[in-house]
Amino acid sequence: MKLNIAVLAGDGIGPEVIDQALKVSDAIAKKFNHEITWRPALTGAAAIDAVGEPYPDATHEICASSDAVLFGAIGHPRFDNDPSAKVRPEQGLLKMRKKLGLFANVRPTFTFPSLLDKSPLKRERIEGTDLVFLRELTGGIYFGEKGRRDEGETAFDNCVYTRAEVQRLAVKGFELAMTRGKKLCCVDKANVLETSRLWRETVQAMEKDYPEVEVSYEFVDAVAMRLVQWPNSYDVLITENLFGDILTDEASVISGSMGLMPSASLGSDIGLFEPIHGSYPQATGLNIANPMATVLSAAMMFENFGLQAEGQAIRDAVNSALDKGIVTEDLADGGKAYGTNEVGDWLAENI
């Protein structure tokens, strides 16, 4: 297969972890006889510094004409610490999602047998956890009208959803549940919010089309509690943008490190694959960042192309590295810590 992949390394540790994912992907291409053309482009603070825009038109053209996007991380402290900044790296991420039509964020949470005791939760609570959140990504409060009034003393952020937006995400949720444990949880706040009532009634109306799927409805606060009590009771969860943002970050630490979890953002035409962690600017250039999440995001990319064996080969290499202790300092636990580049080299060589 010939693949054209846009590469948006971004800021902070983004370029370092992306480099490892490219090494691993090139090893996969060689092993399985694929041809990958990498198409680098600017985004985030790096793009602001270069051209004044966090998601330039030139970057969008590269992304839109590629088969997929492999993304690192964006963000820089000088923007985080300046509430008055008019242009921010995160604006580029929102713009990219909207322009590429990436409406479904797929965030898996699973455990690694060799790392069960590194989780902040007890082993018996997390063993067997294998869940997936589908977060709606281009609607809701993040994209609603926002502003100030009363001379800046009052602020507002409007949360708006259409039935069509809910339906297209729910379809992906139902279809994913059919390939897994056939359990779907719709997460909302229907006792308070009108948008949540729209979510619930829309999903309820779709149940008849997927009779094999067991559907439950839970309030977001209850799910936040259950995620740290019985995360292994969930299979597929669907929810709106703000709730999904918060809950997926909560779920991400179950595995023991944010440096382990991959994600995908999917639309009708193209997918973007990225680690769930941020740009971790304090570690930039120190060769200590964990590249596993980015490497596993590449595995999700291959699997999205229908290349299941390729994705599994990456997952097998990651599991082998974890079992053998070929890990960065966040997982070394007093043992030998390998550098970001060393971990990437080991994974590529073992593929």
CSV table of C-alpha atoms in Angstrom, one decimal:
chain,number,residue,atom,x,y,z
A,1,MET,CA,0.0,0.0,0.0
A,2,LYS,CA,1.2,3.5,-0.8
A,3,LEU,CA,0.4,6.0,1.9
A,4,ASN,CA,0.8,9.8,2.1
A,5,ILE,CA,0.9,10.8,5.7
A,6,ALA,CA,0.9,14.4,7.0
A,7,VAL,CA,3.3,14.8,9.9
A,8,LEU,CA,2.5,17.6,12.4
A,9,ALA,CA,5.1,17.3,15.1
A,10,GLY,CA,4.1,20.5,16.9
A,11,ASP,CA,5.7,21.8,20.1
A,12,GLY,CA,7.7,20.7,23.1
A,13,ILE,CA,8.3,17.0,23.1
A,14,GLY,CA,6.1,16.6,20.0
A,15,PRO,CA,9.0,16.4,17.5
A,16,GLU,CA,10.9,13.9,19.7
A,17,VAL,CA,8.0,11.4,20.1
A,18,ILE,CA,6.9,11.8,16.5
A,19,ASP,CA,10.4,10.9,15.3
A,20,GLN,CA,10.1,7.5,17.2
A,21,ALA,CA,6.7,6.9,15.6
A,22,LEU,CA,8.2,7.5,12.2
A,23,LYS,CA,11.0,5.1,12.9
A,24,VAL,CA,8.6,2.4,13.9
A,25,SER,CA,6.2,3.1,11.0
A,26,ASP,CA,9.1,2.9,8.5
A,27,ALA,CA,10.1,-0.5,10.1
A,28,ILE,CA,6.5,-1.7,9.6
A,29,ALA,CA,6.5,-0.4,6.0
A,30,LYS,CA,9.7,-2.4,5.3
A,31,LYS,CA,8.4,-5.5,7.0
A,32,PHE,CA,5.0,-5.5,5.2
A,33,ASN,CA,6.1,-4.0,1.9
A,34,HIS,CA,4.3,-0.6,2.1
A,35,GLU,CA,5.5,2.7,0.8
A,36,ILE,CA,5.0,5.7,3.1
A,37,THR,CA,5.6,9.3,2.1
A,38,TRP,CA,5.9,11.6,5.1
A,39,ARG,CA,4.6,15.2,4.5
A,40,PRO,CA,5.8,17.5,7.4
A,41,ALA,CA,3.9,20.7,8.2
A,42,LEU,CA,3.8,23.4,10.9
A,43,THR,CA,1.2,23.7,13.7
A,44,GLY,CA,0.9,25.1,17.2
A,45,ALA,CA,3.4,27.5,18.7
A,46,ALA,CA,5.9,26.6,16.1
A,47,ALA,CA,3.6,27.8,13.4
A,48,ILE,CA,2.7,31.0,15.3
A,49,ASP,CA,6.4,31.7,15.5
A,50,ALA,CA,7.0,31.0,11.9
A,51,VAL,CA,3.9,32.5,10.2
A,52,GLY,CA,1.7,34.0,12.9
A,53,GLU,CA,-1.0,31.3,12.6
A,54,PRO,CA,-1.4,28.1,14.7
A,55,TYR,CA,-2.9,26.2,11.7
A,56,PRO,CA,-1.8,27.8,8.5
A,57,ASP,CA,-3.5,27.3,5.2
A,58,ALA,CA,-0.5,25.6,3.8
A,59,THR,CA,-0.7,23.0,6.7
A,60,HIS,CA,-4.4,22.5,6.0
A,61,GLU,CA,-3.7,21.8,2.3
A,62,ILE,CA,-1.1,19.2,3.2
A,63,CYS,CA,-3.5,17.5,5.7
A,64,ALA,CA,-6.5,17.6,3.5
A,65,SER,CA,-4.6,16.0,0.6
A,66,SER,CA,-3.1,13.2,2.7
A,67,ASP,CA,-4.4,9.8,3.7
A,68,ALA,CA,-4.0,10.5,7.4
A,69,VAL,CA,-2.4,12.9,9.8
A,70,LEU,CA,0.2,11.8,12.5
A,71,PHE,CA,0.2,14.5,15.2
A,72,GLY,CA,2.5,15.2,18.1
A,73,ALA,CA,1.5,17.8,20.6
A,74,ILE,CA,1.0,21.6,20.9
A,75,GLY,CA,1.3,24.2,23.6
A,76,HIS,CA,3.8,26.5,25.1
A,77,PRO,CA,4.0,28.1,28.6
A,78,ARG,CA,4.3,31.6,27.2
A,79,PHE,CA,0.7,31.3,25.9
A,80,ASP,CA,-0.6,29.3,28.9
A,81,ASN,CA,0.6,32.1,31.2
A,82,ASP,CA,-0.8,34.9,29.2
A,83,PRO,CA,-4.7,35.1,29.5
A,84,SER,CA,-4.7,38.1,27.1
A,85,ALA,CA,-3.0,36.3,24.2
A,86,LYS,CA,-5.1,36.7,21.1
A,87,VAL,CA,-3.5,33.8,19.2
A,88,ARG,CA,-2.9,30.5,20.9
A,89,PRO,CA,-1.6,27.1,19.8
A,90,GLU,CA,-4.9,25.4,20.9
A,91,GLN,CA,-6.8,27.5,18.5
A,92,GLY,CA,-5.0,25.7,15.7
A,93,LEU,CA,-6.2,22.4,17.1
A,94,LEU,CA,-9.8,23.5,17.2
A,95,LYS,CA,-9.5,25.0,13.7
A,96,MET,CA,-7.9,21.8,12.3
A,97,ARG,CA,-10.7,19.6,13.8
A,98,LYS,CA,-13.4,21.8,12.3
A,99,LYS,CA,-11.8,22.2,8.8
A,100,LEU,CA,-11.0,18.5,8.5
A,101,GLY,CA,-14.4,17.5,9.8
A,102,LEU,CA,-12.8,15.4,12.7
A,103,PHE,CA,-16.0,15.0,14.7
A,104,ALA,CA,-15.2,11.8,16.6
A,105,ASN,CA,-12.4,11.5,19.1
A,106,VAL,CA,-11.6,7.9,19.8
A,107,ARG,CA,-9.8,7.5,23.2
A,108,PRO,CA,-9.1,3.9,24.3
A,109,THR,CA,-8.0,3.1,27.9
A,110,PHE,CA,-6.5,-0.3,28.5
A,111,THR,CA,-4.0,-1.8,30.9
A,112,PHE,CA,-0.6,-3.5,30.3
A,113,PRO,CA,-0.1,-6.7,32.4
A,114,SER,CA,3.5,-5.7,33.3
A,115,LEU,CA,2.4,-2.2,34.6
A,116,LEU,CA,-0.7,-3.0,36.6
A,117,ASP,CA,1.0,-2.0,39.9
A,118,LYS,CA,2.1,1.4,38.4
A,119,SER,CA,-1.5,2.6,38.3
A,120,PRO,CA,-2.8,5.0,41.0
A,121,LEU,CA,-5.7,2.5,41.4
A,122,LYS,CA,-5.5,-0.9,43.0
A,123,ARG,CA,-4.7,-3.8,40.7
A,124,GLU,CA,-7.9,-5.6,41.4
A,125,ARG,CA,-9.9,-2.5,40.4
A,126,ILE,CA,-8.3,-2.1,37.0
A,127,GLU,CA,-7.4,-5.6,35.9
A,128,GLY,CA,-9.1,-6.3,32.6
A,129,THR,CA,-10.0,-2.7,31.8
A,130,ASP,CA,-10.5,-2.2,28.1
A,131,LEU,CA,-12.8,0.7,27.3
A,132,VAL,CA,-13.1,3.3,24.6
A,133,PHE,CA,-14.5,6.8,24.8
A,134,LEU,CA,-16.0,8.4,21.7
A,135,ARG,CA,-16.0,12.2,22.3
A,136,GLU,CA,-17.9,14.5,20.0
A,137,LEU,CA,-15.2,16.9,18.8
A,138,THR,CA,-16.6,19.8,16.7
A,139,GLY,CA,-19.7,21.0,18.6
A,140,GLY,CA,-20.8,21.9,22.1
A,141,ILE,CA,-19.5,24.6,24.3
A,142,TYR,CA,-16.0,24.8,22.8
A,143,PHE,CA,-17.5,25.9,19.5
A,144,GLY,CA,-20.6,27.8,20.7
A,145,GLU,CA,-20.9,31.6,20.9
A,146,LYS,CA,-18.8,33.1,23.7
A,147,GLY,CA,-18.0,36.5,24.9
A,148,ARG,CA,-18.2,39.2,27.6
A,149,ARG,CA,-20.8,41.7,28.5
A,150,ASP,CA,-21.4,44.3,31.3
A,151,GLU,CA,-18.0,45.8,30.6
A,152,GLY,CA,-16.3,42.5,30.9
A,153,GLU,CA,-17.8,41.6,34.3
A,154,THR,CA,-20.0,38.8,32.9
A,155,ALA,CA,-18.8,36.0,30.6
A,156,PHE,CA,-20.8,33.4,28.7
A,157,ASP,CA,-20.1,30.2,26.7
A,158,ASN,CA,-23.0,28.7,24.8
A,159,CYS,CA,-23.4,25.0,24.4
A,160,VAL,CA,-25.3,24.0,21.2
A,161,TYR,CA,-25.9,20.6,19.6
A,162,THR,CA,-27.9,19.5,16.7
A,163,ARG,CA,-29.6,16.1,16.4
A,164,ALA,CA,-27.5,15.3,13.4
A,165,GLU,CA,-24.2,15.9,15.3
A,166,VAL,CA,-25.4,13.5,18.0
A,167,GLN,CA,-26.5,10.9,15.5
A,168,ARG,CA,-23.3,10.8,13.5
A,169,LEU,CA,-21.2,10.2,16.7
A,170,ALA,CA,-23.7,7.7,18.1
A,171,VAL,CA,-23.5,5.7,14.8
A,172,LYS,CA,-19.8,5.3,15.3
A,173,GLY,CA,-20.4,4.4,19.0
A,174,PHE,CA,-22.9,1.7,18.1
A,175,GLU,CA,-20.8,0.3,15.3
A,176,LEU,CA,-17.7,0.1,17.5
A,177,ALA,CA,-19.7,-1.6,20.3
A,178,MET,CA,-20.8,-4.2,17.8
A,179,THR,CA,-17.1,-5.1,17.2
A,180,ARG,CA,-16.4,-5.3,20.9
A,181,GLY,CA,-18.5,-6.2,24.0
A,182,LYS,CA,-21.8,-4.9,22.6
A,183,LYS,CA,-22.2,-2.5,25.5
A,184,LEU,CA,-22.7,1.3,24.9
A,185,CYS,CA,-23.0,4.0,27.6
A,186,CYS,CA,-24.3,7.4,26.8
A,187,VAL,CA,-22.8,9.9,29.2
A,188,ASP,CA,-24.8,13.1,29.8
A,189,LYS,CA,-26.3,15.5,32.3
A,190,ALA,CA,-29.9,15.1,31.2
A,191,ASN,CA,-31.3,16.0,34.7
A,192,VAL,CA,-30.0,19.6,34.2
A,193,LEU,CA,-29.0,20.3,30.6
A,194,GLU,CA,-31.3,20.6,27.5
A,195,THR,CA,-28.4,19.6,25.2
A,196,SER,CA,-28.1,16.4,27.3
A,197,ARG,CA,-31.8,15.7,26.9
A,198,LEU,CA,-31.3,16.0,23.2
A,199,TRP,CA,-28.4,13.5,23.4
A,200,ARG,CA,-30.4,11.0,25.4
A,201,GLU,CA,-33.6,11.1,23.3
A,202,THR,CA,-31.6,10.8,20.1
A,203,VAL,CA,-29.6,7.8,21.2
A,204,GLN,CA,-32.8,6.2,22.6
A,205,ALA,CA,-34.4,6.5,19.2
A,206,MET,CA,-31.4,4.7,17.6
A,207,GLU,CA,-31.5,1.7,19.9
A,208,LYS,CA,-33.9,-0.2,17.7
A,209,ASP,CA,-31.4,-0.2,14.8
A,210,TYR,CA,-28.8,-2.0,17.0
A,211,PRO,CA,-30.8,-4.6,19.0
A,212,GLU,CA,-27.7,-6.5,20.0
A,213,VAL,CA,-26.2,-3.6,21.8
A,214,GLU,CA,-27.0,-3.1,25.5
A,215,VAL,CA,-27.4,0.6,26.0
A,216,SER,CA,-27.1,2.4,29.3
A,217,TYR,CA,-27.5,6.1,30.2
A,218,GLU,CA,-25.4,7.6,33.0
A,219,PHE,CA,-24.9,11.1,34.3
A,220,VAL,CA,-21.3,12.5,33.8
A,221,ASP,CA,-20.7,12.8,37.6
A,222,ALA,CA,-21.6,9.2,38.1
A,223,VAL,CA,-19.3,8.1,35.3
A,224,ALA,CA,-16.5,10.2,36.8
A,225,MET,CA,-16.9,8.2,40.1
A,226,ARG,CA,-17.2,4.8,38.5
A,227,LEU,CA,-14.1,5.3,36.4
A,228,VAL,CA,-12.0,5.1,39.5
A,229,GLN,CA,-14.1,2.4,41.2
A,230,TRP,CA,-14.9,-0.1,38.4
A,231,PRO,CA,-13.4,1.0,35.1
A,232,ASN,CA,-13.5,-2.6,33.8
A,233,SER,CA,-17.3,-2.4,33.8
A,234,TYR,CA,-17.4,-0.2,30.8
A,235,ASP,CA,-17.0,-1.0,27.1
A,236,VAL,CA,-17.8,1.9,24.7
A,237,LEU,CA,-18.9,5.3,26.0
A,238,ILE,CA,-20.2,8.2,23.9
A,239,THR,CA,-20.4,11.8,25.1
A,240,GLU,CA,-20.3,15.5,24.2
A,241,ASN,CA,-17.2,17.6,23.8
A,242,LEU,CA,-16.7,19.1,27.3
A,243,PHE,CA,-17.6,16.0,29.3
A,244,GLY,CA,-15.4,13.9,27.0
A,245,ASP,CA,-12.4,16.2,27.4
A,246,ILE,CA,-12.5,15.8,31.2
A,247,LEU,CA,-13.4,12.1,31.4
A,248,THR,CA,-10.9,10.9,28.9
A,249,ASP,CA,-8.1,12.6,30.8
A,250,GLU,CA,-9.3,11.0,34.0
A,251,ALA,CA,-9.4,7.6,32.4
A,252,SER,CA,-5.9,8.1,30.9
A,253,VAL,CA,-4.1,7.7,34.2
A,254,ILE,CA,-5.6,4.2,34.8
A,255,SER,CA,-2.9,2.6,32.7
A,256,GLY,CA,-0.2,4.1,34.9
A,257,SER,CA,1.2,6.8,32.6
A,258,MET,CA,-0.2,9.4,30.2
A,259,GLY,CA,2.7,8.5,28.0
A,260,LEU,CA,1.0,5.2,27.1
A,261,MET,CA,-2.4,6.0,25.6
A,262,PRO,CA,-3.0,6.7,21.9
A,263,SER,CA,-6.0,8.3,20.3
A,264,ALA,CA,-7.6,9.0,17.0
A,265,SER,CA,-9.8,11.8,15.7
A,266,LEU,CA,-12.0,10.6,12.8
A,267,GLY,CA,-14.2,12.3,10.2
A,268,SER,CA,-15.8,11.0,7.1
A,269,ASP,CA,-12.7,11.4,4.9
A,270,ILE,CA,-9.5,11.5,7.0
A,271,GLY,CA,-8.2,10.5,10.4
A,272,LEU,CA,-5.7,12.2,12.7
A,273,PHE,CA,-3.7,10.1,15.2
A,274,GLU,CA,-2.0,11.5,18.3
A,275,PRO,CA,-0.9,10.7,21.8
A,276,ILE,CA,-3.2,12.0,24.5
A,277,HIS,CA,-0.4,13.8,26.4
A,278,GLY,CA,0.5,17.4,26.0
A,279,SER,CA,3.7,19.1,24.8
A,280,TYR,CA,5.5,18.7,28.2
A,281,PRO,CA,7.7,21.7,27.5
A,282,GLN,CA,9.9,21.0,30.6
A,283,ALA,CA,11.2,17.9,29.0
A,284,THR,CA,11.9,19.4,25.6
A,285,GLY,CA,15.3,18.2,24.2
A,286,LEU,CA,16.1,16.1,27.3
A,287,ASN,CA,15.5,12.7,25.6
A,288,ILE,CA,13.3,11.6,28.4
A,289,ALA,CA,9.8,11.7,26.9
A,290,ASN,CA,7.8,8.5,26.7
A,291,PRO,CA,7.2,7.8,22.9
A,292,MET,CA,4.9,4.8,23.5
A,293,ALA,CA,1.6,6.7,23.1
A,294,THR,CA,2.7,8.2,19.8
A,295,VAL,CA,3.9,4.8,18.6
A,296,LEU,CA,0.6,3.2,19.6
A,297,SER,CA,-1.2,6.1,17.8
A,298,ALA,CA,0.7,5.0,14.6
A,299,ALA,CA,-0.7,1.5,15.3
A,300,MET,CA,-4.2,2.9,15.4
A,301,MET,CA,-3.4,4.6,12.1
A,302,PHE,CA,-2.4,1.4,10.4
A,303,GLU,CA,-5.5,-0.4,11.8
A,304,ASN,CA,-7.7,2.4,10.5
A,305,PHE,CA,-6.4,1.6,7.0
A,306,GLY,CA,-7.5,-2.0,7.6
A,307,LEU,CA,-3.9,-3.1,8.2
A,308,GLN,CA,-4.6,-5.1,11.4
A,309,ALA,CA,-1.4,-7.2,11.3
A,310,GLU,CA,0.7,-4.1,11.0
A,311,GLY,CA,-1.0,-2.5,14.0
A,312,GLN,CA,-0.7,-5.7,16.0
A,313,ALA,CA,3.0,-5.9,15.2
A,314,ILE,CA,3.5,-2.5,16.8
A,315,ARG,CA,1.4,-3.4,19.8
A,316,ASP,CA,3.5,-6.6,20.3
A,317,ALA,CA,6.7,-4.7,20.1
A,318,VAL,CA,5.5,-2.2,22.7
A,319,ASN,CA,4.3,-5.0,25.1
A,320,SER,CA,7.7,-6.7,24.7
A,321,ALA,CA,9.5,-3.5,25.5
A,322,LEU,CA,7.4,-3.0,28.6
A,323,ASP,CA,8.0,-6.6,29.7
A,324,LYS,CA,11.7,-6.2,29.3
A,325,GLY,CA,11.9,-2.9,30.9
A,326,ILE,CA,12.9,-0.9,27.8
A,327,VAL,CA,11.2,2.2,29.1
A,328,THR,CA,11.7,5.9,29.8
A,329,GLU,CA,12.2,7.4,33.2
A,330,ASP,CA,8.4,7.8,33.9
A,331,LEU,CA,8.1,4.0,34.0
A,332,ALA,CA,11.6,2.9,35.1
A,333,ASP,CA,10.7,2.9,38.8
A,334,GLY,CA,14.3,3.1,40.0
A,335,GLY,CA,15.6,0.7,37.3
A,336,LYS,CA,17.4,1.6,34.2
A,337,ALA,CA,15.8,4.4,32.2
A,338,TYR,CA,16.2,4.5,28.5
A,339,GLY,CA,16.1,7.6,26.4
A,340,THR,CA,13.3,8.5,24.0
A,341,ASN,CA,15.5,7.7,21.0
A,342,GLU,CA,16.7,4.4,22.5
A,343,VAL,CA,13.2,3.2,23.0
A,344,GLY,CA,12.2,4.1,19.5
A,345,ASP,CA,15.3,2.4,18.1
A,346,TRP,CA,14.6,-0.8,20.1
A,347,LEU,CA,11.0,-0.9,18.9
A,348,ALA,CA,12.0,-0.4,15.3
A,349,GLU,CA,14.7,-3.0,15.5
A,350,ASN,CA,12.4,-5.6,17.1
A,351,ILE,CA,9.8,-5.1,14.4
